[in-house]
Short mmCIF file of C-alpha atoms and ligand atoms in Angstrom, two decimals:
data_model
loop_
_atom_site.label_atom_id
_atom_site.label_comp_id
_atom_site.label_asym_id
_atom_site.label_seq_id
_atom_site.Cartn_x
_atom_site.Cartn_y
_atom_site.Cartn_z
CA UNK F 1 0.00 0.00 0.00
CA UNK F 2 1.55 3.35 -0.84
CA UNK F 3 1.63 5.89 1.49
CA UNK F 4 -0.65 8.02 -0.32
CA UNK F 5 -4.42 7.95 -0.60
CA UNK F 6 -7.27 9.49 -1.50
CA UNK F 7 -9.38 10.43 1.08
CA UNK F 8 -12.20 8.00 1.63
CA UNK F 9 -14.03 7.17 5.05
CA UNK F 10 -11.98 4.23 4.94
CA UNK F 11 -8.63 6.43 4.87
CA UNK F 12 -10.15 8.80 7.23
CA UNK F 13 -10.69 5.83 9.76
CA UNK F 14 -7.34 4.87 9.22
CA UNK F 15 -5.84 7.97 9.96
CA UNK F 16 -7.54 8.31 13.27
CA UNK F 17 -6.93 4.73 14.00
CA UNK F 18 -2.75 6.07 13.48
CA UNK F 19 -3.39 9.30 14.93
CA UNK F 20 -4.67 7.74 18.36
CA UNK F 21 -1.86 5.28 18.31
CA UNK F 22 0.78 7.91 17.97
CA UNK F 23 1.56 8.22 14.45
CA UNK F 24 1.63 10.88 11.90
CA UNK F 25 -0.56 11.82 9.22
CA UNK F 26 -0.17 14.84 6.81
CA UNK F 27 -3.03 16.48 5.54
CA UNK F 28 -4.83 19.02 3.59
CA UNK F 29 -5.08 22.35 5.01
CA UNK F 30 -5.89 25.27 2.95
CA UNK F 31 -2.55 26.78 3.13
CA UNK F 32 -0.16 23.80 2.79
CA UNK F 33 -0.11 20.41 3.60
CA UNK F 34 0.41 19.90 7.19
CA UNK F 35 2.22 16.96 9.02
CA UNK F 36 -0.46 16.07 11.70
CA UNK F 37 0.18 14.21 15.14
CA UNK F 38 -2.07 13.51 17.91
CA UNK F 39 -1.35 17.33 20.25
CA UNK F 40 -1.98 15.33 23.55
CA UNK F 41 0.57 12.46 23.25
CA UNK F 42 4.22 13.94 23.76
CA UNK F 43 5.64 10.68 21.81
CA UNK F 44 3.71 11.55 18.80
CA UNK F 45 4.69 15.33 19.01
CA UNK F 46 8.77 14.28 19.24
CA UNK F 47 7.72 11.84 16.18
CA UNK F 48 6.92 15.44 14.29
CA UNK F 49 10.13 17.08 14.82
CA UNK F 50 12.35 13.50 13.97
CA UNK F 51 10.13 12.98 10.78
CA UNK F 52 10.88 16.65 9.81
CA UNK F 53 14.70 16.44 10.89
CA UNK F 54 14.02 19.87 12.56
CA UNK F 55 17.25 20.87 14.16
CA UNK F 56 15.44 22.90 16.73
CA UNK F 57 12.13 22.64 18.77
CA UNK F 58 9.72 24.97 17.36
CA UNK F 59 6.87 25.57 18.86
CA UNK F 60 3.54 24.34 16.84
CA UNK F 61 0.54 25.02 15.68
CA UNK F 62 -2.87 23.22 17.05
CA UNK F 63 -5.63 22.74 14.55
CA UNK F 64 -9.44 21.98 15.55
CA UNK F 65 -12.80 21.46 14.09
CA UNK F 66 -14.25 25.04 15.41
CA UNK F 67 -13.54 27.91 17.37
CA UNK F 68 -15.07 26.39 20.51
CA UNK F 69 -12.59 23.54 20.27
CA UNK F 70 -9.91 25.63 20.15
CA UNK F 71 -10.90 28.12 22.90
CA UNK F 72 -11.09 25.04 25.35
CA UNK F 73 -7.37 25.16 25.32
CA UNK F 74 -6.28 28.47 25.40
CA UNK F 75 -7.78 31.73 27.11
CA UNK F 76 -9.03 34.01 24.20
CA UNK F 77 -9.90 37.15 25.00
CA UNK F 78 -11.90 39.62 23.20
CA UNK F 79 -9.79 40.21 19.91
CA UNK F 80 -9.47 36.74 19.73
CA UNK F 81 -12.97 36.06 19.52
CA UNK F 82 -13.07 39.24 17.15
CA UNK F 83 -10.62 37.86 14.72
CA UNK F 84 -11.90 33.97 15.03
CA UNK F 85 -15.29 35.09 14.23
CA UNK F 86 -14.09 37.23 11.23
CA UNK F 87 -11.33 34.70 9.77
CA UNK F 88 -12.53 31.00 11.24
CA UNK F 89 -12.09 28.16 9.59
CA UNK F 90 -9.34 30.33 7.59
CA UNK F 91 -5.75 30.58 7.64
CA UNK F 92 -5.54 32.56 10.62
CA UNK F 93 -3.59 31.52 13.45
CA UNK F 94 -3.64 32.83 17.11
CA UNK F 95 -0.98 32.56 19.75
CA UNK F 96 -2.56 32.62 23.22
CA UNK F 97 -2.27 31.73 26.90
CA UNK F 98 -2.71 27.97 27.66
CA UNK F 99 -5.39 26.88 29.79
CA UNK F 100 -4.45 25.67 33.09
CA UNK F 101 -5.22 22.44 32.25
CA UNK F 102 -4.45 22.74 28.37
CA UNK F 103 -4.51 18.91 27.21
CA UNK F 104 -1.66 19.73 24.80
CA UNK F 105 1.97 18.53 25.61
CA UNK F 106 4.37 20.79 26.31
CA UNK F 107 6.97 19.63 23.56
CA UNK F 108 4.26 21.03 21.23
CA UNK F 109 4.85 25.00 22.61
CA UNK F 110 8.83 24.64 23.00
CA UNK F 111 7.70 24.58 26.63
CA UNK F 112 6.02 28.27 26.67
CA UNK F 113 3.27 29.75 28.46
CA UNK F 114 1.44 29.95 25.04
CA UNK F 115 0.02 27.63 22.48
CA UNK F 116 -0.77 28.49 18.52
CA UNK F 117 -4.59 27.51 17.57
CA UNK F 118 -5.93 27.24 14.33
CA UNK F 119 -9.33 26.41 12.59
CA UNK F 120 -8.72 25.44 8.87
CA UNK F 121 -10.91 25.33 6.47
CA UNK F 122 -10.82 21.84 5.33
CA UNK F 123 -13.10 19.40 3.66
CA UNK F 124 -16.23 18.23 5.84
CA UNK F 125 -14.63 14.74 6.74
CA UNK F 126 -11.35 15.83 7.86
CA UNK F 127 -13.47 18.56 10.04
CA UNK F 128 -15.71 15.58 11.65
CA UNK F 129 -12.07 14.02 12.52
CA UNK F 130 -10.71 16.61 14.17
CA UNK F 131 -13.59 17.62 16.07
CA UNK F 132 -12.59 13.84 17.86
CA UNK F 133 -9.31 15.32 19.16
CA UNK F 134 -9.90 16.96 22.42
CA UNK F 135 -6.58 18.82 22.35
CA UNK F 136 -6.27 19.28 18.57
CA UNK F 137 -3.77 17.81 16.16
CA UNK F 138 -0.76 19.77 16.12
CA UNK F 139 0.91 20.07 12.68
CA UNK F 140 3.94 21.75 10.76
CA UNK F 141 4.27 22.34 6.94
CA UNK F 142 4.68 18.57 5.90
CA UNK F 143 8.11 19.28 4.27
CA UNK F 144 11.97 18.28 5.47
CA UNK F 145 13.34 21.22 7.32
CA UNK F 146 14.70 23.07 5.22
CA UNK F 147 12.97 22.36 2.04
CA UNK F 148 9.66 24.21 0.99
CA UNK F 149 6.17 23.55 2.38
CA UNK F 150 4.12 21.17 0.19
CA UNK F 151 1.07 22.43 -1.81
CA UNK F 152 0.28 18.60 -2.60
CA UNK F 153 0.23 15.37 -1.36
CA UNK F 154 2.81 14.42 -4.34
CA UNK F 155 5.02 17.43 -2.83
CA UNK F 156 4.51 15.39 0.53
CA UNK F 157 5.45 11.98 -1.21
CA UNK F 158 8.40 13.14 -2.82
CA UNK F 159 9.86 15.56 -0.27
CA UNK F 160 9.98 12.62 2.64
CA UNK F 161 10.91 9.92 0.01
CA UNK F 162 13.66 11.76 -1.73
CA UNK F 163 15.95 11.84 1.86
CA UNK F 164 15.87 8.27 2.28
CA UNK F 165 15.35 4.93 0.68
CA UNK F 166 12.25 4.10 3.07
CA UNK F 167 9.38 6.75 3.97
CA UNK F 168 9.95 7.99 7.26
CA UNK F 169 9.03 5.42 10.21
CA UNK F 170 6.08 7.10 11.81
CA UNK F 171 4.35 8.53 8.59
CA UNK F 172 1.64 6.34 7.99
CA UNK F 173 -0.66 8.19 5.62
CA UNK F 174 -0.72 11.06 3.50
CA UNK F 175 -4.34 11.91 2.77
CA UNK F 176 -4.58 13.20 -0.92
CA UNK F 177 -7.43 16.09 -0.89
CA UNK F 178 -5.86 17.79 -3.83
CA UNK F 179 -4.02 20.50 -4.24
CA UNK F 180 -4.24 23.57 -1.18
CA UNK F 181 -6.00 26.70 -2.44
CA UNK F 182 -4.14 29.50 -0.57
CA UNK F 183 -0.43 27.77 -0.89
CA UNK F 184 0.89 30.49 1.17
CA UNK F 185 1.29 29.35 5.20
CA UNK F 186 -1.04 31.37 7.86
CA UNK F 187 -0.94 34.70 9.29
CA UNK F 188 0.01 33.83 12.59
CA UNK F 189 -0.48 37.01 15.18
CA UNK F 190 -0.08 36.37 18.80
CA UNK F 191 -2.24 37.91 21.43
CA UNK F 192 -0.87 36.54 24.90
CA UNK F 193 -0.09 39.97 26.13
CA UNK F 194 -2.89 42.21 26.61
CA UNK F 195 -3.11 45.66 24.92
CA UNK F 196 -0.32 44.53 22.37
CA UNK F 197 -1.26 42.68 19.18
CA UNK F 198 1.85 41.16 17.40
CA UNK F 199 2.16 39.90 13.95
CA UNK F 200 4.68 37.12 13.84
CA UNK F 201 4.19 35.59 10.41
CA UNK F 202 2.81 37.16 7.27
CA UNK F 203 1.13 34.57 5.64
CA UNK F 204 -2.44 34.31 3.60
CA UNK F 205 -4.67 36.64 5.26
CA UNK F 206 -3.41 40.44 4.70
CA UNK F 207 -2.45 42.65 8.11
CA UNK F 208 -4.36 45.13 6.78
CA UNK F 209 -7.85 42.73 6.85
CA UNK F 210 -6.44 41.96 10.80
CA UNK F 211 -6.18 45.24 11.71
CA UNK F 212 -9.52 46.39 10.49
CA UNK F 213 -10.81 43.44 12.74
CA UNK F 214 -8.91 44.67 15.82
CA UNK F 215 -9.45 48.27 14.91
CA UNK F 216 -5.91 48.72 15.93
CA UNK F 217 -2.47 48.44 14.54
CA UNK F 218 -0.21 45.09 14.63
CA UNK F 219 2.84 45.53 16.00
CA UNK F 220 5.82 44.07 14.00
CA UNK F 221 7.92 41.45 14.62
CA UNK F 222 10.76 42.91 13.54
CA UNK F 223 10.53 46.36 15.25
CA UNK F 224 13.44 46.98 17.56
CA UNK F 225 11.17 47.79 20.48
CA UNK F 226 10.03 45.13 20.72
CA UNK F 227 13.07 43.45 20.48
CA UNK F 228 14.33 45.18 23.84
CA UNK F 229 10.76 44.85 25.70
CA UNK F 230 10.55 42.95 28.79
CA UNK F 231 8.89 39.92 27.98
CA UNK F 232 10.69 38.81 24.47
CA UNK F 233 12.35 36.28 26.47
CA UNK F 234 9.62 34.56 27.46
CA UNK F 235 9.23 33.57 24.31
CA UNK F 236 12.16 31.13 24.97
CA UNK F 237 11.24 28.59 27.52
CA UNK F 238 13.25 29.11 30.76
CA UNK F 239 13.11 27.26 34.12
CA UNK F 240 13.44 29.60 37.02
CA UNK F 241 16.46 27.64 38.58
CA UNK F 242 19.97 27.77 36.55
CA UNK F 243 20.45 25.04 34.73
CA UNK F 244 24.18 23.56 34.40
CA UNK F 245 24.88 21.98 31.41
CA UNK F 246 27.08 19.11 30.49
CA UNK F 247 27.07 17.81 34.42
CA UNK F 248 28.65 14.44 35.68
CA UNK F 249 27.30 14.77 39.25
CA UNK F 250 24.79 16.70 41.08
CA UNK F 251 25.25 18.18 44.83
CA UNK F 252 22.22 17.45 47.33
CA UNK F 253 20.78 20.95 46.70
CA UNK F 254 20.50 20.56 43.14
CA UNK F 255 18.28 18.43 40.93
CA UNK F 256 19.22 16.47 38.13
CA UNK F 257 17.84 15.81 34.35
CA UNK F 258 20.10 13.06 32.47
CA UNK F 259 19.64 11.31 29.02
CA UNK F 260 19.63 7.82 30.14
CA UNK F 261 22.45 6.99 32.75
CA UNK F 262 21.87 8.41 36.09
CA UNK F 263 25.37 7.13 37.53
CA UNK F 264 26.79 10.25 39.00
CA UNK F 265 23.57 11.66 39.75
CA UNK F 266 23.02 9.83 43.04
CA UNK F 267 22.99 12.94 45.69
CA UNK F 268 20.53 14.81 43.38
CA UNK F 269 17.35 15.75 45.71
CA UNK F 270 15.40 14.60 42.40
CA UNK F 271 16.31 12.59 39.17
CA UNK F 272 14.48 12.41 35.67
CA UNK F 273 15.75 10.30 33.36
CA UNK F 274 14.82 11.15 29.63
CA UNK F 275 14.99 8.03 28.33
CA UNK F 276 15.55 4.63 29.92
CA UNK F 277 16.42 3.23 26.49
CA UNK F 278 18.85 6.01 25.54
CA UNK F 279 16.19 6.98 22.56
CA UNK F 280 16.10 10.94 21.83
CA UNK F 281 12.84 10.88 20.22
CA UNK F 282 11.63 9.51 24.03
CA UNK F 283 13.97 11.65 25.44
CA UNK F 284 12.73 14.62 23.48
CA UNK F 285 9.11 13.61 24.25
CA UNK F 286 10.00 13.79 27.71
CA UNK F 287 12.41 16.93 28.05
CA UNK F 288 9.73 19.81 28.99
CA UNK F 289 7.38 18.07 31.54
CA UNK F 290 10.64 16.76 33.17
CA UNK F 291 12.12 20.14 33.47
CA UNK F 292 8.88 22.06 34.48
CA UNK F 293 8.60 18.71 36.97
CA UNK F 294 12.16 19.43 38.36
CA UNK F 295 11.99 23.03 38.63
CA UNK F 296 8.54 23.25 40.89
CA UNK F 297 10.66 21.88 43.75
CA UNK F 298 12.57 24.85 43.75
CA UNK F 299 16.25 23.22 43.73
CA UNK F 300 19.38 25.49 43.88
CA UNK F 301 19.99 23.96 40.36
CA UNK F 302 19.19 21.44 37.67
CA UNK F 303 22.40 19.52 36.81
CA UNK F 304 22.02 18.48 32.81
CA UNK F 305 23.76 15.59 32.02
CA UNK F 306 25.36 15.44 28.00
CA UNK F 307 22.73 14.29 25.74
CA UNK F 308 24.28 12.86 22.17
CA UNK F 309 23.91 14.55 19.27
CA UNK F 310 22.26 11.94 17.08
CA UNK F 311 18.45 12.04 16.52
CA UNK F 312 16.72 14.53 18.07
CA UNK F 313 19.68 14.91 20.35
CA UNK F 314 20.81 17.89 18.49
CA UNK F 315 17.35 20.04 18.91
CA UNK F 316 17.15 18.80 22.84
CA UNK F 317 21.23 20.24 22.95
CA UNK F 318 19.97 23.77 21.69
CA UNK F 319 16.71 24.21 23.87
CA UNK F 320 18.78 22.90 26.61
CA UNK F 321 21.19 25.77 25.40
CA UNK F 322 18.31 28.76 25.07
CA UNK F 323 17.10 27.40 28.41
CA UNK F 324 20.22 28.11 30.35
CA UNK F 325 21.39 30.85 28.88
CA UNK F 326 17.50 32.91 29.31
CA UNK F 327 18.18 31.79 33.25
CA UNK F 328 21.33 32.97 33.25
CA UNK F 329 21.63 36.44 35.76
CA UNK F 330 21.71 39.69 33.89
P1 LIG I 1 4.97 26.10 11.06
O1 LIG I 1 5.00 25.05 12.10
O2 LIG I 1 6.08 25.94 10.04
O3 LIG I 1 3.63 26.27 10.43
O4 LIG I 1 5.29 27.47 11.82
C1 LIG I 1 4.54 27.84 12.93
C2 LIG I 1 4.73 29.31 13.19
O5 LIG I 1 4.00 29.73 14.33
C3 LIG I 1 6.18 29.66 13.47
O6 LIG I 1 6.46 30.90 12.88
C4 LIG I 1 6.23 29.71 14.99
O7 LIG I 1 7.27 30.48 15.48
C5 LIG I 1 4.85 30.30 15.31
N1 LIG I 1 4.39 29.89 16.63
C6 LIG I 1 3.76 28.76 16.94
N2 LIG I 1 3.48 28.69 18.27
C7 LIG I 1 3.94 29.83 18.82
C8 LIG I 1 3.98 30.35 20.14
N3 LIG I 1 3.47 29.68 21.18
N4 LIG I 1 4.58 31.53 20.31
C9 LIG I 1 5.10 32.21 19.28
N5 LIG I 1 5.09 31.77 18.02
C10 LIG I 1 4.53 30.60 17.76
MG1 LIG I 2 7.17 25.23 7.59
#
């Protein structure tokens, strides 16, 4: 069976029947074909970033059925519910404060306060299977990094299959809806802080269309006061303790995170161990709810034992990187 099909109910059932057990499915948004995984299962979110051979952890975007969905996981305020009523399903994407109890793992917002949510406009079925994912199904352009988002499931096919002899391990489906309309990715404008509205991305759905929405300017990106407000580095996931990297033993006042050996570690007040089986997808999976575990005791540290650089190893090295250097003391 080739990896890609039409969409059919009988495809559609298979793709939930992957989707629930972890794997990944790319399909059709209206933008660009998007590399789908279960949002509430951290294995299946680590699976996103090794099929895409992303060198760093990204933070992603969440896609639902409605607007309802999607506010069930965030906090939306009232120029969120302003711009989802205006540009819902659409290519529209809002970065917002996560719920308390947000479903979605951690991996899938680089560890931040804030999650990406999305309504696409897609066909009816693929609606009716989203709508059975509680915390949404969290999906990048379904490209290699590096290479250019796909506009077709052929694009899909023959961006994954030309990097290796076999399509990638957890990719069990591409659903072929035809080509994407808009081709262009979304506008993606975040709205976590209040008063400020910030346009991250240009993308398929004009500033100017936005700001007539909000009745008030978007702030760009790119402007350099931005760049010097307090806050920008919260857009880098930082645990409040330092963290010391590279460690081969921890002291009784500091905690400790290690890849899969804990020898060393023993006078750590706490231990996580990323990965038991010295995987880095696992490890990866793991790395955010481990640190955010770790750092809610309060230790004087968090000693970081090496992690390879094979696999995902390399994108856990430079968020282990951002992390100590945004808790480093000014
Ligand atoms: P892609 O996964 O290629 O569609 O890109 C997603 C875009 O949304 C990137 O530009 C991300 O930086 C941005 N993004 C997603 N989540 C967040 C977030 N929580 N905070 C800021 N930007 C985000
Ligand atoms: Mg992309």
């Amino acid at each position: 069976m080739t990896l890609r099909q039409p969409l059919s109910h009988e495809t559609l059932d298979r793709a939930a029947d992957s989707l629930r057990a972890g794997r990944l499915v790319a399909f059709a948004t209206e933008t660009v074909y998007g590399l789908g995984g279960d949002a509430a299962n951290p294995l299946a979110v680590a699976r996103i970033f090794e099929t895409k051979g992303r060198p760093r952890f990204n933070p992603l975007i969440a896609h639902f059925a409605d607007a309802t969905a999607a506010f069930a996981v965030v906090q939306p305020d009232q120029r969120a519910h302003a711009l989802a009523k205006a540009f819902w399903p659409g290519p529209l994407t809002l970065v917002l404060p996560r719920r308390p109890d947000c479903p979605i793992d951690p991996l899938a917002s680089a560890g931040l306060a804030t999650q990406a949510v999305r309504v696409p406009r897609v066909s009816p079925e693929f609606r009716a299977l989203l709508a059975g994912f509680k915390a949404g199904i969290v999906a990048p352009s379904a490209n290699p990094s590096g290479r250019l988002s796909p506009t077709s499931a052929e694009h899909v096919e023959a961006g994954f299959l030309s990097q290796r002899e076999h399509a990638p391990e957890h990719l069990a489906l591409i659903l072929d809806d035809g080509p994407c309309p808009a081709g262009l990715e979304s506008t993606v404008v975040d709205l976590s802080e209040a008063g400020q509205s910030r346009l991250l991305r240009h993308g398929a759905i004009v500033q100017t269309d936005i700001e007539a929405v909000l009745g008030q300017a978007l702030t760009p990106d790119t402007d350099p006061a931005v760049k010097t407000a307090p806050g920008q580095m919260t857009r880098h996931y930082a645990p409040g303790a330092p963290l010391i990297l590279n460690a081969e033993t921890a002291t009784p006042d500091q905690a400790a995170l290690v890849f899969s050996n804990p020898t060393g570690f023993e006078a750590a007040s706490a231990l996580e161990v990323l990965s038991p089986n010295g995987s880095t997808t696992e490890a990866a999976a793991a790395l955010f709810a481990a640190l955010h575990r770790l750092d809610a005791l309060g230790p004087a540290a968090i000693a970081v034992g090496p992690v390879p650089m094979t696999g995902l190893g390399e994108a856990i090295n430079d968020r282990l990187r951002r992390a100590a250097a945004g808790s480093a003391p000014d």
